[in-house]
Amino acid sequence: MSTAGSAAKLKRGVGNPLIDPSGVEVGSIDVSCKFEHEGKESEGAVSLAQPKLESLVKPDEVVVRDGKVRCLFRYPLSKPFVATLRAPDGAGNFTRTALVQAICVEYARIYTEEEAKSTVPVDITSPTNLKRNKTNGPYGIWGHGLGDLHLSNIFYVDEHDALVLGIDS
């Protein structure tokens, strides 16, 4: 899906906000969780519907050097958009936990608004469509309910001057 039309409307910000623990800019941050599966420690992505924030690897590490950050939401949306996320309690930066929580809250808001404004039912209406119906609300969500989505990585993309989310379904 091309986001060129959306990107053209974006205002430029201050550049890459992602940092490593020493304060050096990085291109992406890992948001994996550790959990036990069949007696062995494993890693996986964060559920957007039911995030287990306590399982994040390095949850308290500062990953964004500003108290607000632009984030491009594009999957599974037909109409991508950029939201400005704000750190909790006016903090001057985001920890990994705070950033993941803000992303999960925004996705929940997107899905709630879409369902409230769409005239197309969310429920599956065809035996050949095994996922969510494409709705016609402000975001045009298609194919997946919120419970299907997992956040696996976060990237900074200069073209959009925003964080771009690695979402798996």
mmCIF file of C-alpha atoms in Angstrom:
data_model
loop_
_atom_site.group_PDB
_atom_site.id
_atom_site.type_symbol
_atom_site.label_atom_id
_atom_site.label_comp_id
_atom_site.label_asym_id
_atom_site.label_seq_id
_atom_site.Cartn_x
_atom_site.Cartn_y
_atom_site.Cartn_z
ATOM 1 C CA MET A 1 0.000 0.000 0.000
ATOM 2 C CA SER A 2 1.414 3.365 -0.954
ATOM 3 C CA THR A 3 1.392 6.140 1.604
ATOM 4 C CA ALA A 4 2.829 8.773 -0.716
ATOM 5 C CA GLY A 5 -0.421 10.745 -0.718
ATOM 6 C CA SER A 6 -0.493 10.803 3.068
ATOM 7 C CA ALA A 7 3.202 11.619 3.340
ATOM 8 C CA ALA A 8 2.836 14.684 1.130
ATOM 9 C CA LYS A 9 0.417 16.190 3.664
ATOM 10 C CA LEU A 10 2.704 15.666 6.664
ATOM 11 C CA LYS A 11 4.515 18.573 8.239
ATOM 12 C CA ARG A 12 8.184 17.994 8.880
ATOM 13 C CA GLY A 13 9.264 17.633 12.481
ATOM 14 C CA VAL A 14 12.627 17.611 14.191
ATOM 15 C CA GLY A 15 14.010 14.398 12.721
ATOM 16 C CA ASN A 16 14.786 11.002 14.157
ATOM 17 C CA PRO A 17 13.674 10.790 17.811
ATOM 18 C CA LEU A 18 14.859 7.190 18.430
ATOM 19 C CA ILE A 19 17.884 6.668 20.652
ATOM 20 C CA ASP A 20 19.854 3.827 22.186
ATOM 21 C CA PRO A 21 20.779 3.803 25.916
ATOM 22 C CA SER A 22 23.810 6.040 25.287
ATOM 23 C CA GLY A 23 21.690 8.669 23.487
ATOM 24 C CA VAL A 24 22.870 7.805 19.966
ATOM 25 C CA GLU A 25 20.271 7.881 17.157
ATOM 26 C CA VAL A 26 19.170 4.469 15.916
ATOM 27 C CA GLY A 27 16.955 3.449 12.988
ATOM 28 C CA SER A 28 14.677 1.109 14.907
ATOM 29 C CA ILE A 29 13.818 -0.194 18.339
ATOM 30 C CA ASP A 30 12.951 -3.697 19.373
ATOM 31 C CA VAL A 31 9.685 -4.211 21.214
ATOM 32 C CA SER A 32 9.832 -7.942 21.821
ATOM 33 C CA CYS A 33 8.485 -9.703 24.892
ATOM 34 C CA LYS A 34 9.981 -12.612 26.773
ATOM 35 C CA PHE A 35 7.682 -15.396 27.861
ATOM 36 C CA GLU A 36 7.769 -19.038 28.798
ATOM 37 C CA HIS A 37 6.413 -21.565 26.314
ATOM 38 C CA GLU A 38 6.490 -25.294 26.986
ATOM 39 C CA GLY A 39 9.062 -24.808 29.719
ATOM 40 C CA LYS A 40 11.439 -22.765 27.557
ATOM 41 C CA GLU A 41 12.042 -19.024 27.439
ATOM 42 C CA SER A 42 10.941 -17.487 24.131
ATOM 43 C CA GLU A 43 10.555 -14.044 22.585
ATOM 44 C CA GLY A 44 7.650 -12.689 20.575
ATOM 45 C CA ALA A 45 5.786 -9.599 19.475
ATOM 46 C CA VAL A 46 3.428 -7.491 21.612
ATOM 47 C CA SER A 47 -0.319 -8.073 21.273
ATOM 48 C CA LEU A 48 -1.986 -4.745 20.469
ATOM 49 C CA ALA A 49 -5.253 -5.850 22.085
ATOM 50 C CA GLN A 50 -3.770 -7.354 25.252
ATOM 51 C CA PRO A 51 -0.210 -6.130 25.682
ATOM 52 C CA LYS A 52 1.773 -7.776 28.462
ATOM 53 C CA LEU A 53 3.899 -4.734 29.175
ATOM 54 C CA GLU A 54 5.627 -6.426 32.102
ATOM 55 C CA SER A 55 7.093 -8.931 29.615
ATOM 56 C CA LEU A 56 8.827 -6.329 27.431
ATOM 57 C CA VAL A 57 12.578 -6.675 27.091
ATOM 58 C CA LYS A 58 14.221 -3.653 28.803
ATOM 59 C CA PRO A 59 10.850 -2.030 29.617
ATOM 60 C CA ASP A 60 12.235 1.055 31.389
ATOM 61 C CA GLU A 61 14.856 1.933 28.791
ATOM 62 C CA VAL A 62 14.341 5.404 27.247
ATOM 63 C CA VAL A 63 13.810 4.902 23.501
ATOM 64 C CA VAL A 64 12.440 8.277 22.332
ATOM 65 C CA ARG A 65 14.222 11.466 23.324
ATOM 66 C CA ASP A 66 11.175 13.723 23.199
ATOM 67 C CA GLY A 67 7.888 13.965 25.101
ATOM 68 C CA LYS A 68 5.895 13.659 21.896
ATOM 69 C CA VAL A 69 6.439 11.703 18.717
ATOM 70 C CA ARG A 70 4.725 11.375 15.345
ATOM 71 C CA CYS A 71 3.618 7.867 14.471
ATOM 72 C CA LEU A 72 2.289 6.610 11.130
ATOM 73 C CA PHE A 73 -0.574 4.134 11.478
ATOM 74 C CA ARG A 74 -1.067 2.240 8.230
ATOM 75 C CA TYR A 75 -1.869 -1.448 8.762
ATOM 76 C CA PRO A 76 -4.546 -2.673 8.310
ATOM 77 C CA LEU A 77 -5.889 0.736 7.380
ATOM 78 C CA SER A 78 -6.939 1.753 3.868
ATOM 79 C CA LYS A 79 -6.496 5.384 4.914
ATOM 80 C CA PRO A 80 -3.185 5.729 6.775
ATOM 81 C CA PHE A 81 -2.686 8.699 9.057
ATOM 82 C CA VAL A 82 -0.161 10.209 11.441
ATOM 83 C CA ALA A 83 -0.958 10.682 15.110
ATOM 84 C CA THR A 84 1.113 12.584 17.630
ATOM 85 C CA LEU A 85 1.675 10.426 20.692
ATOM 86 C CA ARG A 86 2.488 12.112 23.998
ATOM 87 C CA ALA A 87 4.540 10.689 26.842
ATOM 88 C CA PRO A 88 2.567 10.025 30.026
ATOM 89 C CA ASP A 89 2.406 12.672 32.740
ATOM 90 C CA GLY A 90 4.259 15.240 30.645
ATOM 91 C CA ALA A 91 7.476 13.216 30.693
ATOM 92 C CA GLY A 92 10.235 14.555 28.468
ATOM 93 C CA ASN A 93 10.781 11.191 26.793
ATOM 94 C CA PHE A 94 9.282 7.741 26.208
ATOM 95 C CA THR A 95 10.420 4.524 27.787
ATOM 96 C CA ARG A 96 9.852 1.346 25.764
ATOM 97 C CA THR A 97 6.815 0.574 27.964
ATOM 98 C CA ALA A 98 5.315 4.062 27.599
ATOM 99 C CA LEU A 99 5.740 4.039 23.815
ATOM 100 C CA VAL A 100 4.206 0.580 23.377
ATOM 101 C CA GLN A 101 1.328 1.515 25.683
ATOM 102 C CA ALA A 102 0.661 4.744 23.736
ATOM 103 C CA ILE A 103 0.628 2.796 20.444
ATOM 104 C CA CYS A 104 -1.791 0.202 21.858
ATOM 105 C CA VAL A 105 -4.107 2.924 23.195
ATOM 106 C CA GLU A 106 -4.118 4.689 19.811
ATOM 107 C CA TYR A 107 -4.906 1.458 17.944
ATOM 108 C CA ALA A 108 -7.811 0.785 20.346
ATOM 109 C CA ARG A 109 -9.092 4.323 19.707
ATOM 110 C CA ILE A 110 -8.815 3.820 15.922
ATOM 111 C CA TYR A 111 -10.804 0.580 16.027
ATOM 112 C CA THR A 112 -13.461 2.057 18.339
ATOM 113 C CA GLU A 113 -13.936 5.113 16.122
ATOM 114 C CA GLU A 114 -14.022 2.994 12.961
ATOM 115 C CA GLU A 115 -16.718 0.718 14.358
ATOM 116 C CA ALA A 116 -18.793 3.666 15.589
ATOM 117 C CA LYS A 117 -18.705 5.520 12.254
ATOM 118 C CA SER A 118 -18.816 2.690 9.702
ATOM 119 C CA THR A 119 -22.059 1.727 8.007
ATOM 120 C CA VAL A 120 -20.563 -1.671 7.068
ATOM 121 C CA PRO A 121 -20.791 -4.292 9.821
ATOM 122 C CA VAL A 122 -17.494 -5.540 11.235
ATOM 123 C CA ASP A 123 -18.743 -9.111 11.502
ATOM 124 C CA ILE A 124 -17.792 -11.656 8.870
ATOM 125 C CA THR A 125 -20.664 -11.921 6.395
ATOM 126 C CA SER A 126 -19.242 -14.382 3.869
ATOM 127 C CA PRO A 127 -18.000 -17.967 4.261
ATOM 128 C CA THR A 128 -15.051 -17.100 1.982
ATOM 129 C CA ASN A 129 -14.026 -14.112 4.145
ATOM 130 C CA LEU A 130 -12.533 -15.557 7.326
ATOM 131 C CA LYS A 131 -11.370 -12.258 8.762
ATOM 132 C CA ARG A 132 -12.928 -8.887 9.543
ATOM 133 C CA ASN A 133 -15.012 -7.105 6.898
ATOM 134 C CA LYS A 134 -13.555 -3.978 5.318
ATOM 135 C CA THR A 135 -15.397 -1.110 6.938
ATOM 136 C CA ASN A 136 -16.038 2.363 5.549
ATOM 137 C CA GLY A 137 -15.255 4.517 8.584
ATOM 138 C CA PRO A 138 -12.526 7.144 8.751
ATOM 139 C CA TYR A 139 -9.702 4.571 8.523
ATOM 140 C CA GLY A 140 -11.133 1.887 6.217
ATOM 141 C CA ILE A 141 -9.950 -1.013 8.387
ATOM 142 C CA TRP A 142 -9.770 -4.297 6.496
ATOM 143 C CA GLY A 143 -8.929 -7.906 7.133
ATOM 144 C CA HIS A 144 -8.000 -8.037 10.812
ATOM 145 C CA GLY A 145 -9.537 -7.340 14.175
ATOM 146 C CA LEU A 146 -7.410 -5.679 16.832
ATOM 147 C CA GLY A 147 -6.871 -9.051 18.516
ATOM 148 C CA ASP A 148 -5.081 -10.320 15.387
ATOM 149 C CA LEU A 149 -2.397 -7.619 15.477
ATOM 150 C CA HIS A 150 1.059 -7.723 17.078
ATOM 151 C CA LEU A 151 3.694 -5.002 17.264
ATOM 152 C CA SER A 152 7.104 -6.449 16.370
ATOM 153 C CA ASN A 153 9.289 -3.407 15.717
ATOM 154 C CA ILE A 154 9.274 0.372 15.423
ATOM 155 C CA PHE A 155 11.244 2.213 12.739
ATOM 156 C CA TYR A 156 11.965 5.852 12.071
ATOM 157 C CA VAL A 157 11.323 6.726 8.406
ATOM 158 C CA ASP A 158 12.660 10.097 7.302
ATOM 159 C CA GLU A 159 10.355 10.200 4.255
ATOM 160 C CA HIS A 160 7.385 10.404 6.642
ATOM 161 C CA ASP A 161 9.276 12.103 9.491
ATOM 162 C CA ALA A 162 7.479 9.650 11.726
ATOM 163 C CA LEU A 163 7.751 6.333 13.454
ATOM 164 C CA VAL A 164 6.477 3.471 11.315
ATOM 165 C CA LEU A 165 5.199 0.360 13.030
ATOM 166 C CA GLY A 166 6.110 -3.209 12.191
ATOM 167 C CA ILE A 167 2.734 -4.906 12.621
ATOM 168 C CA ASP A 168 2.247 -8.658 12.217
ATOM 169 C CA SER A 169 -1.077 -10.459 11.924
#
